[in-house]
Amino acid sequence: MAGNTLTRSDLSEAVYREIGLSRNESAEMVESILGQISSALVRGEHVKISSFGTFTVREKGARMGRNPKTGEEVPIEPRRVLVFRPSHIMKERVNGGTA
Amino acid sequence: MIKSELIQRLAEDNPHLFQRDVERIVSTVFDEITNALARGDRVELRGFGAFSVKKRDARTGRNPRTGEAVPVPEKSVPFFKAGKELRERMNTSD
């Protein structure tokens, strides 16, 4: 495990290198991709990127929680959570496969 | 939304780019994330979320049909945690 962290700038650098857009435009395209995915999720849509994975919105009902420090009961409001299911291809790649 | 729809929307917003280029841009971004995870790296996209790899220890599983014990080797699984901003936006839209 190398333990490096990639950020937006690494992604836009890759677009700059591979596609040959300007650095500025590459950064804008990375931002647009993330923006489009976010907007779809906010609308409650699932986002499926084949060979990468699926972002799913799950509705969670209200429940009673507990403050672990004080032991006090606190109501947890119903909310939407985001779940990512990696594709088989990604799972295999992460386990050293080349698929 | 599926990948082709994402590409469609991006192409509409960027009429100066060929659709073919938009496809390559989208593939480059997702390939870059997958390659990073395959190396064991993290990908942190502020406001959106972070991709990381979690290690699952080896364990003894069981064939649910026969009840037979089978060794499950150690493995790594990709993991995504939504960023604060996206989490909040998903819960304030209506």
mmCIF file of C-alpha atoms in Angstrom:
data_model
loop_
_atom_site.group_PDB
_atom_site.id
_atom_site.type_symbol
_atom_site.label_atom_id
_atom_site.label_comp_id
_atom_site.label_asym_id
_atom_site.label_seq_id
_atom_site.Cartn_x
_atom_site.Cartn_y
_atom_site.Cartn_z
ATOM 1 C CA MET A 1 0.000 0.000 0.000
ATOM 2 C CA ALA A 2 1.597 3.180 -1.196
ATOM 3 C CA GLY A 3 -0.761 5.339 0.830
ATOM 4 C CA ASN A 4 -0.837 8.265 -1.597
ATOM 5 C CA THR A 5 -3.903 10.439 -1.909
ATOM 6 C CA LEU A 6 -5.135 11.669 -5.273
ATOM 7 C CA THR A 7 -7.209 14.811 -5.569
ATOM 8 C CA ARG A 8 -9.078 16.733 -8.258
ATOM 9 C CA SER A 9 -5.811 18.098 -9.582
ATOM 10 C CA ASP A 10 -4.506 14.578 -10.308
ATOM 11 C CA LEU A 11 -7.684 13.782 -12.219
ATOM 12 C CA SER A 12 -7.521 16.976 -14.274
ATOM 13 C CA GLU A 13 -3.811 16.380 -14.900
ATOM 14 C CA ALA A 14 -4.735 12.973 -16.356
ATOM 15 C CA VAL A 15 -7.354 14.590 -18.615
ATOM 16 C CA TYR A 16 -4.817 17.227 -19.687
ATOM 17 C CA ARG A 17 -2.276 14.491 -20.485
ATOM 18 C CA GLU A 18 -4.642 12.052 -22.224
ATOM 19 C CA ILE A 19 -6.975 14.372 -24.087
ATOM 20 C CA GLY A 20 -4.897 17.451 -24.661
ATOM 21 C CA LEU A 21 -7.385 20.027 -23.384
ATOM 22 C CA SER A 22 -5.883 23.024 -21.600
ATOM 23 C CA ARG A 23 -5.216 22.576 -17.883
ATOM 24 C CA ASN A 24 -8.034 24.991 -17.127
ATOM 25 C CA GLU A 25 -10.543 23.209 -19.294
ATOM 26 C CA SER A 26 -9.443 19.820 -17.972
ATOM 27 C CA ALA A 27 -10.146 20.993 -14.432
ATOM 28 C CA GLU A 28 -13.546 22.320 -15.525
ATOM 29 C CA MET A 29 -14.485 18.994 -17.112
ATOM 30 C CA VAL A 30 -13.568 17.069 -13.947
ATOM 31 C CA GLU A 31 -15.724 19.510 -11.989
ATOM 32 C CA SER A 32 -18.613 19.099 -14.463
ATOM 33 C CA ILE A 33 -18.496 15.312 -14.164
ATOM 34 C CA LEU A 34 -18.646 15.455 -10.369
ATOM 35 C CA GLY A 35 -21.336 18.145 -10.580
ATOM 36 C CA GLN A 36 -23.566 16.106 -12.914
ATOM 37 C CA ILE A 37 -23.242 13.011 -10.719
ATOM 38 C CA SER A 38 -23.989 15.026 -7.561
ATOM 39 C CA SER A 39 -27.059 16.676 -9.126
ATOM 40 C CA ALA A 40 -28.466 13.317 -10.208
ATOM 41 C CA LEU A 41 -27.976 11.927 -6.690
ATOM 42 C CA VAL A 42 -29.572 15.019 -5.138
ATOM 43 C CA ARG A 43 -32.571 14.448 -7.440
ATOM 44 C CA GLY A 44 -32.709 10.957 -5.908
ATOM 45 C CA GLU A 45 -31.501 9.151 -9.032
ATOM 46 C CA HIS A 46 -29.093 6.239 -8.973
ATOM 47 C CA VAL A 47 -25.942 6.735 -11.011
ATOM 48 C CA LYS A 48 -24.553 3.719 -12.826
ATOM 49 C CA ILE A 49 -21.134 3.947 -14.416
ATOM 50 C CA SER A 50 -20.495 0.648 -16.201
ATOM 51 C CA SER A 51 -17.181 -1.065 -15.347
ATOM 52 C CA PHE A 52 -16.773 1.370 -12.425
ATOM 53 C CA GLY A 53 -19.736 1.031 -10.091
ATOM 54 C CA THR A 54 -23.154 2.258 -9.023
ATOM 55 C CA PHE A 55 -24.023 5.085 -6.644
ATOM 56 C CA THR A 56 -27.329 4.296 -4.963
ATOM 57 C CA VAL A 57 -29.503 6.566 -2.846
ATOM 58 C CA ARG A 58 -31.050 4.753 0.096
ATOM 59 C CA GLU A 59 -33.872 6.129 2.248
ATOM 60 C CA LYS A 60 -33.373 5.540 5.957
ATOM 61 C CA GLY A 61 -36.309 5.666 8.321
ATOM 62 C CA ALA A 62 -36.395 7.573 11.609
ATOM 63 C CA ARG A 63 -35.017 5.712 14.616
ATOM 64 C CA MET A 64 -33.906 6.340 18.150
ATOM 65 C CA GLY A 65 -30.186 6.684 18.510
ATOM 66 C CA ARG A 66 -28.045 7.119 21.567
ATOM 67 C CA ASN A 67 -25.272 9.540 22.300
ATOM 68 C CA PRO A 68 -22.467 7.065 22.988
ATOM 69 C CA LYS A 69 -20.744 9.455 25.355
ATOM 70 C CA THR A 70 -23.667 10.440 27.562
ATOM 71 C CA GLY A 71 -25.978 7.462 26.955
ATOM 72 C CA GLU A 72 -28.749 9.943 26.231
ATOM 73 C CA GLU A 73 -31.427 8.909 23.713
ATOM 74 C CA VAL A 74 -31.682 11.142 20.659
ATOM 75 C CA PRO A 75 -34.133 10.848 17.768
ATOM 76 C CA ILE A 76 -32.487 10.358 14.343
ATOM 77 C CA GLU A 77 -34.486 11.963 11.545
ATOM 78 C CA PRO A 78 -35.288 10.047 8.358
ATOM 79 C CA ARG A 79 -32.533 10.731 5.838
ATOM 80 C CA ARG A 80 -31.047 9.699 2.540
ATOM 81 C CA VAL A 81 -27.681 8.023 2.444
ATOM 82 C CA LEU A 82 -25.395 7.341 -0.469
ATOM 83 C CA VAL A 83 -24.109 3.830 -1.051
ATOM 84 C CA PHE A 84 -21.468 2.946 -3.646
ATOM 85 C CA ARG A 85 -21.402 -0.581 -5.091
ATOM 86 C CA PRO A 86 -18.191 -1.219 -7.016
ATOM 87 C CA SER A 87 -18.436 -3.181 -10.262
ATOM 88 C CA HIS A 88 -16.896 -6.635 -10.575
ATOM 89 C CA ILE A 89 -14.198 -5.161 -12.777
ATOM 90 C CA MET A 90 -13.211 -2.659 -10.124
ATOM 91 C CA LYS A 91 -13.290 -5.292 -7.366
ATOM 92 C CA GLU A 92 -10.987 -7.515 -9.395
ATOM 93 C CA ARG A 93 -8.616 -4.666 -10.205
ATOM 94 C CA VAL A 94 -8.365 -3.755 -6.516
ATOM 95 C CA ASN A 95 -7.454 -7.365 -5.745
ATOM 96 C CA GLY A 96 -4.597 -7.422 -8.221
ATOM 97 C CA GLY A 97 -6.553 -8.675 -11.227
ATOM 98 C CA THR A 98 -6.109 -7.042 -14.612
ATOM 99 C CA ALA A 99 -9.711 -7.456 -15.821
ATOM 100 C CA MET B 1 -28.431 8.189 -14.762
ATOM 101 C CA ILE B 2 -26.070 5.872 -16.612
ATOM 102 C CA LYS B 3 -22.678 6.613 -18.148
ATOM 103 C CA SER B 4 -24.062 7.332 -21.636
ATOM 104 C CA GLU B 5 -26.534 9.850 -20.167
ATOM 105 C CA LEU B 6 -23.737 11.522 -18.222
ATOM 106 C CA ILE B 7 -21.741 11.808 -21.451
ATOM 107 C CA GLN B 8 -24.824 13.172 -23.236
ATOM 108 C CA ARG B 9 -25.337 15.925 -20.652
ATOM 109 C CA LEU B 10 -21.665 16.891 -20.663
ATOM 110 C CA ALA B 11 -21.671 17.015 -24.460
ATOM 111 C CA GLU B 12 -24.705 19.325 -24.411
ATOM 112 C CA ASP B 13 -22.977 21.649 -21.939
ATOM 113 C CA ASN B 14 -19.775 21.654 -24.015
ATOM 114 C CA PRO B 15 -20.826 22.014 -27.667
ATOM 115 C CA HIS B 16 -17.241 22.874 -28.666
ATOM 116 C CA LEU B 17 -16.115 19.305 -27.821
ATOM 117 C CA PHE B 18 -16.719 16.227 -29.942
ATOM 118 C CA GLN B 19 -18.860 13.601 -28.207
ATOM 119 C CA ARG B 20 -15.967 11.193 -28.756
ATOM 120 C CA ASP B 21 -13.698 13.471 -26.703
ATOM 121 C CA VAL B 22 -16.278 13.735 -23.911
ATOM 122 C CA GLU B 23 -16.386 9.919 -23.813
ATOM 123 C CA ARG B 24 -12.598 9.800 -23.502
ATOM 124 C CA ILE B 25 -12.599 12.431 -20.761
ATOM 125 C CA VAL B 26 -15.187 10.513 -18.723
ATOM 126 C CA SER B 27 -13.275 7.226 -19.179
ATOM 127 C CA THR B 28 -9.997 8.884 -18.210
ATOM 128 C CA VAL B 29 -11.446 10.192 -14.957
ATOM 129 C CA PHE B 30 -12.959 6.853 -13.890
ATOM 130 C CA ASP B 31 -9.887 4.876 -15.029
ATOM 131 C CA GLU B 32 -7.667 7.202 -13.019
ATOM 132 C CA ILE B 33 -9.737 6.550 -9.878
ATOM 133 C CA THR B 34 -9.737 2.772 -10.469
ATOM 134 C CA ASN B 35 -5.972 2.736 -11.100
ATOM 135 C CA ALA B 36 -5.349 4.680 -7.898
ATOM 136 C CA LEU B 37 -7.406 2.191 -5.866
ATOM 137 C CA ALA B 38 -5.641 -0.734 -7.580
ATOM 138 C CA ARG B 39 -2.335 0.751 -6.313
ATOM 139 C CA GLY B 40 -3.823 1.015 -2.831
ATOM 140 C CA ASP B 41 -4.071 4.808 -3.023
ATOM 141 C CA ARG B 42 -6.963 6.968 -1.831
ATOM 142 C CA VAL B 43 -8.884 9.443 -3.972
ATOM 143 C CA GLU B 44 -10.260 12.424 -2.084
ATOM 144 C CA LEU B 45 -12.667 14.733 -3.877
ATOM 145 C CA ARG B 46 -13.716 17.471 -1.463
ATOM 146 C CA GLY B 47 -17.431 18.133 -1.420
ATOM 147 C CA PHE B 48 -18.111 14.931 -3.344
ATOM 148 C CA GLY B 49 -16.529 12.121 -1.380
ATOM 149 C CA ALA B 50 -13.538 9.851 -0.947
ATOM 150 C CA PHE B 51 -12.689 6.487 -2.480
ATOM 151 C CA SER B 52 -10.456 4.185 -0.496
ATOM 152 C CA VAL B 53 -9.565 0.518 -0.192
ATOM 153 C CA LYS B 54 -10.483 -1.483 2.884
ATOM 154 C CA LYS B 55 -8.807 -4.702 3.854
ATOM 155 C CA ARG B 56 -10.974 -7.676 4.782
ATOM 156 C CA ASP B 57 -9.201 -10.308 6.881
ATOM 157 C CA ALA B 58 -9.179 -13.935 5.864
ATOM 158 C CA ARG B 59 -12.008 -15.835 7.505
ATOM 159 C CA THR B 60 -13.681 -19.199 7.478
ATOM 160 C CA GLY B 61 -16.874 -19.014 5.505
ATOM 161 C CA ARG B 62 -19.498 -21.647 5.060
ATOM 162 C CA ASN B 63 -21.119 -23.039 1.978
ATOM 163 C CA PRO B 64 -24.750 -22.152 2.756
ATOM 164 C CA ARG B 65 -26.041 -25.181 0.877
ATOM 165 C CA THR B 66 -23.855 -27.897 2.362
ATOM 166 C CA GLY B 67 -22.796 -26.200 5.612
ATOM 167 C CA GLU B 68 -19.213 -27.081 4.727
ATOM 168 C CA ALA B 69 -16.502 -24.740 6.060
ATOM 169 C CA VAL B 70 -14.478 -23.011 3.327
ATOM 170 C CA PRO B 71 -11.505 -20.739 3.839
ATOM 171 C CA VAL B 72 -12.043 -17.202 2.482
ATOM 172 C CA PRO B 73 -8.692 -15.512 1.778
ATOM 173 C CA GLU B 74 -7.848 -11.951 2.791
ATOM 174 C CA LYS B 75 -9.092 -9.414 0.250
ATOM 175 C CA SER B 76 -9.330 -5.705 -0.465
ATOM 176 C CA VAL B 77 -12.609 -3.983 -1.254
ATOM 177 C CA PRO B 78 -13.197 -0.544 -2.766
ATOM 178 C CA PHE B 79 -15.070 1.805 -0.444
ATOM 179 C CA PHE B 80 -16.728 5.192 -0.982
ATOM 180 C CA LYS B 81 -17.707 7.689 1.668
ATOM 181 C CA ALA B 82 -19.869 10.610 0.583
ATOM 182 C CA GLY B 83 -18.486 14.067 1.367
ATOM 183 C CA LYS B 84 -20.158 16.393 3.830
ATOM 184 C CA GLU B 85 -21.436 18.822 1.217
ATOM 185 C CA LEU B 86 -23.031 16.109 -0.943
ATOM 186 C CA ARG B 87 -24.531 14.408 2.132
ATOM 187 C CA GLU B 88 -26.100 17.683 3.184
ATOM 188 C CA ARG B 89 -27.375 18.529 -0.298
ATOM 189 C CA MET B 90 -29.028 15.110 -0.536
ATOM 190 C CA ASN B 91 -30.933 15.868 2.638
ATOM 191 C CA THR B 92 -32.029 19.444 2.085
ATOM 192 C CA SER B 93 -33.434 19.304 -1.444
ATOM 193 C CA ASP B 94 -37.076 19.128 -0.312
#
